[in-house]
Short mmCIF file of C-alpha atoms in Angstrom, two decimals:
data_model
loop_
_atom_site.label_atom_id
_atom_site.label_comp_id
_atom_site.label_asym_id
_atom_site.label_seq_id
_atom_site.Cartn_x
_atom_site.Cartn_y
_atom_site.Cartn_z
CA UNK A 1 20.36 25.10 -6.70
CA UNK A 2 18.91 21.78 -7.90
CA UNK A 3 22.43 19.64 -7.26
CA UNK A 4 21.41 17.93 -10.41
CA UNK A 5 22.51 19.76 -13.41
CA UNK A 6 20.47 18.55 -17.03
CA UNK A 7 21.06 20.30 -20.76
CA UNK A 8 19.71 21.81 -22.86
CA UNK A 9 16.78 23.45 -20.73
CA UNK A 10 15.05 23.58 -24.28
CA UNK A 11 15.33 21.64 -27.48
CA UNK A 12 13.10 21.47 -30.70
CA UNK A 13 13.58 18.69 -32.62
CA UNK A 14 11.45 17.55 -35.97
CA UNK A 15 10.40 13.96 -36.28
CA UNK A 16 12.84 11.09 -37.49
CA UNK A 17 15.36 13.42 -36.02
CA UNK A 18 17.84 12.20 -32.68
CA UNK A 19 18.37 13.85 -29.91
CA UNK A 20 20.76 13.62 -26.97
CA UNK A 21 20.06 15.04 -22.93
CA UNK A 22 22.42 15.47 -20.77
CA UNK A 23 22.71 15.39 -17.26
CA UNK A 24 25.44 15.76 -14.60
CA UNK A 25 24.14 14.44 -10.89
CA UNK A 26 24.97 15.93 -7.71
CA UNK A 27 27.80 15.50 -5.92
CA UNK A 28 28.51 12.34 -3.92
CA UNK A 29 25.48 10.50 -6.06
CA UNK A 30 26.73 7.58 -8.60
CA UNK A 31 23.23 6.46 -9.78
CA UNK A 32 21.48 8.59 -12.37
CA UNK A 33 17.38 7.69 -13.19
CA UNK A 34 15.98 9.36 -16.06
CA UNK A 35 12.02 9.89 -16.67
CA UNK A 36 9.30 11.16 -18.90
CA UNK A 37 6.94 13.44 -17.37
CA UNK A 38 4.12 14.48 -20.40
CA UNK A 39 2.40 17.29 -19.53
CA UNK A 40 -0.62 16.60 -16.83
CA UNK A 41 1.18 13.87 -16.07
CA UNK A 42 3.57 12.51 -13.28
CA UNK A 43 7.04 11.18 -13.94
CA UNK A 44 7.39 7.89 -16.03
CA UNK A 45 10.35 5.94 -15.14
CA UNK A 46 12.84 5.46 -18.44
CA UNK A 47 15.57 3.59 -17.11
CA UNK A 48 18.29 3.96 -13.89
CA UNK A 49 22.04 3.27 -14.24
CA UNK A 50 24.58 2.43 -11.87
CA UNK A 51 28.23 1.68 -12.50
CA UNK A 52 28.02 2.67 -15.49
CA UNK A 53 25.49 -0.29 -16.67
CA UNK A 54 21.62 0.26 -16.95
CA UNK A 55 20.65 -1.51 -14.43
CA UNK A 56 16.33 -1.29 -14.20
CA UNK A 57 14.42 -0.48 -17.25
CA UNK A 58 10.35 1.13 -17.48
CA UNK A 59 8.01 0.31 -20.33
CA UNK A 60 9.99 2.70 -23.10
CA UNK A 61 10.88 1.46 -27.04
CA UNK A 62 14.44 0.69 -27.66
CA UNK A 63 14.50 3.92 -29.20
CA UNK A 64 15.49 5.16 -25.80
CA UNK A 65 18.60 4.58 -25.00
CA UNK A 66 21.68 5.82 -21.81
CA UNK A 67 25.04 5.65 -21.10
CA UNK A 68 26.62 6.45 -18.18
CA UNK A 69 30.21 8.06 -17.94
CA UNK A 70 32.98 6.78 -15.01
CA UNK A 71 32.44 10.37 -13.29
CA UNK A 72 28.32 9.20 -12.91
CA UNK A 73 27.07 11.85 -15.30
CA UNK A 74 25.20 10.37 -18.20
CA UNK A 75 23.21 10.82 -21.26
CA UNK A 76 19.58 9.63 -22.45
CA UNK A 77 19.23 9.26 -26.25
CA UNK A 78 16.28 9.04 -28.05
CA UNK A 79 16.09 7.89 -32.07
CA UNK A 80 13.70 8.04 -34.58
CA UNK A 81 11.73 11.08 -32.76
CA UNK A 82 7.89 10.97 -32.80
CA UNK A 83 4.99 13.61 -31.67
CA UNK A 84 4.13 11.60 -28.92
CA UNK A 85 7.76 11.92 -27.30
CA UNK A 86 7.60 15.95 -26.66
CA UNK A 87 7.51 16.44 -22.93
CA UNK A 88 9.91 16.84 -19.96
CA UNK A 89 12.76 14.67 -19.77
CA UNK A 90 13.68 14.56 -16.16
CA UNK A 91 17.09 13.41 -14.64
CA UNK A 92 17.42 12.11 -10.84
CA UNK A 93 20.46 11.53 -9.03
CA UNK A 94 20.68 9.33 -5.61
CA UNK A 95 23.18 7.75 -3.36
CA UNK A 96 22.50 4.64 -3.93
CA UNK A 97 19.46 2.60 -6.05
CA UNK A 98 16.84 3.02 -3.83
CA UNK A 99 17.86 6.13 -2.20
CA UNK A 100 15.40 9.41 -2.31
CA UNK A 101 16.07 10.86 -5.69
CA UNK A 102 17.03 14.37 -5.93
CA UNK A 103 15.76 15.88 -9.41
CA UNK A 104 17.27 18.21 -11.91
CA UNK A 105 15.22 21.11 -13.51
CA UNK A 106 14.50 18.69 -16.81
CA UNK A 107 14.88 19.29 -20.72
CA UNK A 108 11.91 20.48 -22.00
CA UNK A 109 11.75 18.72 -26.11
CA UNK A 110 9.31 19.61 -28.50
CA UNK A 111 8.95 17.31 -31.31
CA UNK A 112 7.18 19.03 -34.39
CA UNK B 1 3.65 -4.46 -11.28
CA UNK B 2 3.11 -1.41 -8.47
CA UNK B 3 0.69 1.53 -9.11
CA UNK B 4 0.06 4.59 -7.59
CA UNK B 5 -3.36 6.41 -7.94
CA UNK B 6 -4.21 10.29 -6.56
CA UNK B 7 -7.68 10.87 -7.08
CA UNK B 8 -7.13 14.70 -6.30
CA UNK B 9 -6.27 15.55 -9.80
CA UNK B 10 -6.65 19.67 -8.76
CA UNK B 11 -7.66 21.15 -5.39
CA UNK B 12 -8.28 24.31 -4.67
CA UNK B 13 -7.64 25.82 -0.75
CA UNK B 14 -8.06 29.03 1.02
CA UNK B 15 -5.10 30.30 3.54
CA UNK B 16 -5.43 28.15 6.90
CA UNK B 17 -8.00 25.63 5.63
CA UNK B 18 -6.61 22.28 6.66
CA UNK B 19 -5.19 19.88 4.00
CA UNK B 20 -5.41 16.28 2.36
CA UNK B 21 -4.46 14.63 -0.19
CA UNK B 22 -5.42 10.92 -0.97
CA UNK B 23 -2.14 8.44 -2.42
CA UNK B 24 -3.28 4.69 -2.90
CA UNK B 25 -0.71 2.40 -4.37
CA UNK B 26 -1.06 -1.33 -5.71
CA UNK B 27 1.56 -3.86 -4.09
CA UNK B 28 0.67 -6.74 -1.68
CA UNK B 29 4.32 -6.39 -0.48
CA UNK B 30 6.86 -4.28 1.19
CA UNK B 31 7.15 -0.86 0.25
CA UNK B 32 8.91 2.46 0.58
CA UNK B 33 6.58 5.36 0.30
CA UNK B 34 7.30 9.49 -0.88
CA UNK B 35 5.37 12.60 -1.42
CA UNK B 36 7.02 14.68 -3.46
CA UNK B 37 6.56 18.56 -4.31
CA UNK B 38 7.34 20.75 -7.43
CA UNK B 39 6.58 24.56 -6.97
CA UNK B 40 6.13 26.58 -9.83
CA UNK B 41 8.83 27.22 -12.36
CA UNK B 42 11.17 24.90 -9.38
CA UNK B 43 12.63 21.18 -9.29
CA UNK B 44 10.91 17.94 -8.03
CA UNK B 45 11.92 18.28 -3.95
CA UNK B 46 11.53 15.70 -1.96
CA UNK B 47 8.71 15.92 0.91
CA UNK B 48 8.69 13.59 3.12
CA UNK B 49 9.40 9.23 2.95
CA UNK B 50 8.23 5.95 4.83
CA UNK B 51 10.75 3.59 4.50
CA UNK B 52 9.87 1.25 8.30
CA UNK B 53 8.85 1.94 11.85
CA UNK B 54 6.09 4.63 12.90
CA UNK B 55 3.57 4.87 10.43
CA UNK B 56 3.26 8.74 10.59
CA UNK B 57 5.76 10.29 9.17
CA UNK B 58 7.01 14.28 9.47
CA UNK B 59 8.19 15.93 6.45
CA UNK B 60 9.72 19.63 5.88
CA UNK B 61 7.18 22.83 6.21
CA UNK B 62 4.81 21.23 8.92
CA UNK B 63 3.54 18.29 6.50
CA UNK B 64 3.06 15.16 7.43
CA UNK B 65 1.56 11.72 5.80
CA UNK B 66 0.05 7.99 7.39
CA UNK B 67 0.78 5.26 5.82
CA UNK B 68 -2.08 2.74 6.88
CA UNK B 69 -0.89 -0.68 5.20
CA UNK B 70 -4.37 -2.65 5.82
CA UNK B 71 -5.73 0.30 3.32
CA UNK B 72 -2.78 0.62 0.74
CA UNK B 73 -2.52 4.01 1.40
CA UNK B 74 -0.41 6.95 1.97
CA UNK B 75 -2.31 10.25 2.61
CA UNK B 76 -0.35 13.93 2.93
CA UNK B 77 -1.68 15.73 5.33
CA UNK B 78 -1.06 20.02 6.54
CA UNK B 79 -3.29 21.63 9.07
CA UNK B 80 -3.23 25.17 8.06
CA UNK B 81 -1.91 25.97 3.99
CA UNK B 82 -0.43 29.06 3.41
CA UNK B 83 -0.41 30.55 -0.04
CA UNK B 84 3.80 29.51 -0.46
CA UNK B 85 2.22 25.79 -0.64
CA UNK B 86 0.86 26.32 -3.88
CA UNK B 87 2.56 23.47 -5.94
CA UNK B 88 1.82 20.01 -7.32
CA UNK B 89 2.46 17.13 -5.21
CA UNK B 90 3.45 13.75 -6.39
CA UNK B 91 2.82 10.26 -4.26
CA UNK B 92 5.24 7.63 -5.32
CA UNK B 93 6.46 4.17 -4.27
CA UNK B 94 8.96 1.75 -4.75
CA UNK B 95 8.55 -1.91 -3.59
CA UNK B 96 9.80 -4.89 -2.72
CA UNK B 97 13.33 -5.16 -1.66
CA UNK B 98 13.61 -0.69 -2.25
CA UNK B 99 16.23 -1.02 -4.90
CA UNK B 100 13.34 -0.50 -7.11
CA UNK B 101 12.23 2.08 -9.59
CA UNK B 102 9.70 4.60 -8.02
CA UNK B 103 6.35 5.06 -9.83
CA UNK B 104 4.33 8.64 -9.52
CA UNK B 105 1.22 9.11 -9.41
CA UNK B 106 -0.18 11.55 -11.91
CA UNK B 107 -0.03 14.34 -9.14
CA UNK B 108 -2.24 16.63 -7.63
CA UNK B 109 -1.99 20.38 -8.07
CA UNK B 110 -2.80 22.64 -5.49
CA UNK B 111 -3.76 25.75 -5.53
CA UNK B 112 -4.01 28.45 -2.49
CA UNK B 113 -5.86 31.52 -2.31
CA UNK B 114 -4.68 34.54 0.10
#
């Protein structure tokens, strides 16, 4: 049992199109990171929120955007899909920013 | 900005043959170190961390890593692999103050034979 909880497991999406991941973080944790991991590759940092507010943002368009929810779950949203944006969307809860993350199993999207 | 390079991109072990894998990250500062681990068709788990104090650090199933500052790096280490240690390993840091983002390195993927 990953703690972290993240849905869809799966999503196809054509280009142009929106999509929204969600992810619920394990108990006791109130800061939710989100990242990219293409394939071959390791984890790209998207952006980390904490009371409800993003607080630290990676190298990612404004296409990507997060919210995060008073009961620390949150959602990633991505616009305007491209190719380039199919991989593994990972979520990571913690105790604190800074804390050792603890990962969910990720959203696999396919952009076609 | 910090960096992490593994130069291991895929290494390939039989059962009991003694393990390394190289982690070198770019930051002239203070820094918080992880290896991470993701078994097949499982979660990112966390490994081991260096956070302060003794430089050799003991992580779960007999692994270990040595952070050696002077050389900006951060080395897992397992004397004898058993097949169950097939998995991909990620290095990552975070620096400065630790409240920081961690970067991954683009992981190294292991693979033991029986």
């Amino acid at each position: 049992d990953a703690g972290v909880t993240q849905s869809p497991t799966h999503l196809i999406k054509t280009r142009g199109q929106q999509v929204t991941l969600r992810c619920s973080p394990k108990s006791g944790h109130d800061t939710v990171s989100w990242y990219q991991q293409a394939l071959g590759q390791g984890p790209q940092f998207i952006f980390q929120y904490y009371e409800e507010e993003e607080r630290q943002r990676g190298n990612f368009p404004d296409r990507f955007s997060g919210h995060q929810f008073p009961n620390y779950s949150s959602e990633l949203n991505v616009n305007a899909l491209l190719l380039g944006d199919s991989a593994l969307y990972l979520c990571a809860s913690s105790l604190a920013p800074g804390r050792p993350l603890h990962f969910g199993n990720g959203t696999r999207l396919t952009v076609t | 900005a910090q960096s992490v390079s593994q130069h291991n991109h895929h290494v390939i072990l039989s059962e009991a043959a003694s393990l390394e894998l190289g982690c070198n990250y770019s930051y002239g500062g203070t820094v918080n170190l992880f290896w991470y681990v993701q078994y097949p068709g499982q979660h990112l788990q966390l490994l081991l961390k260096y956070f302060s104090g003794d430089p050799l650090v003991k992580g779960i199933k007999g692994f270990e890593a040595e952070f050696i500052k002077s050389k900006f790096s951060f080395n897992l280490r397992k004397p004898s692999v058993q097949w169950s240690d097939t998995a991909e390993y990620f290095c990552a840091v975070n620096a400065g103050t630790g409240r920081r983002a961690l970067t991954f390195g683009s992981g190294t993927r292991l693979q033991v034979q029986p």
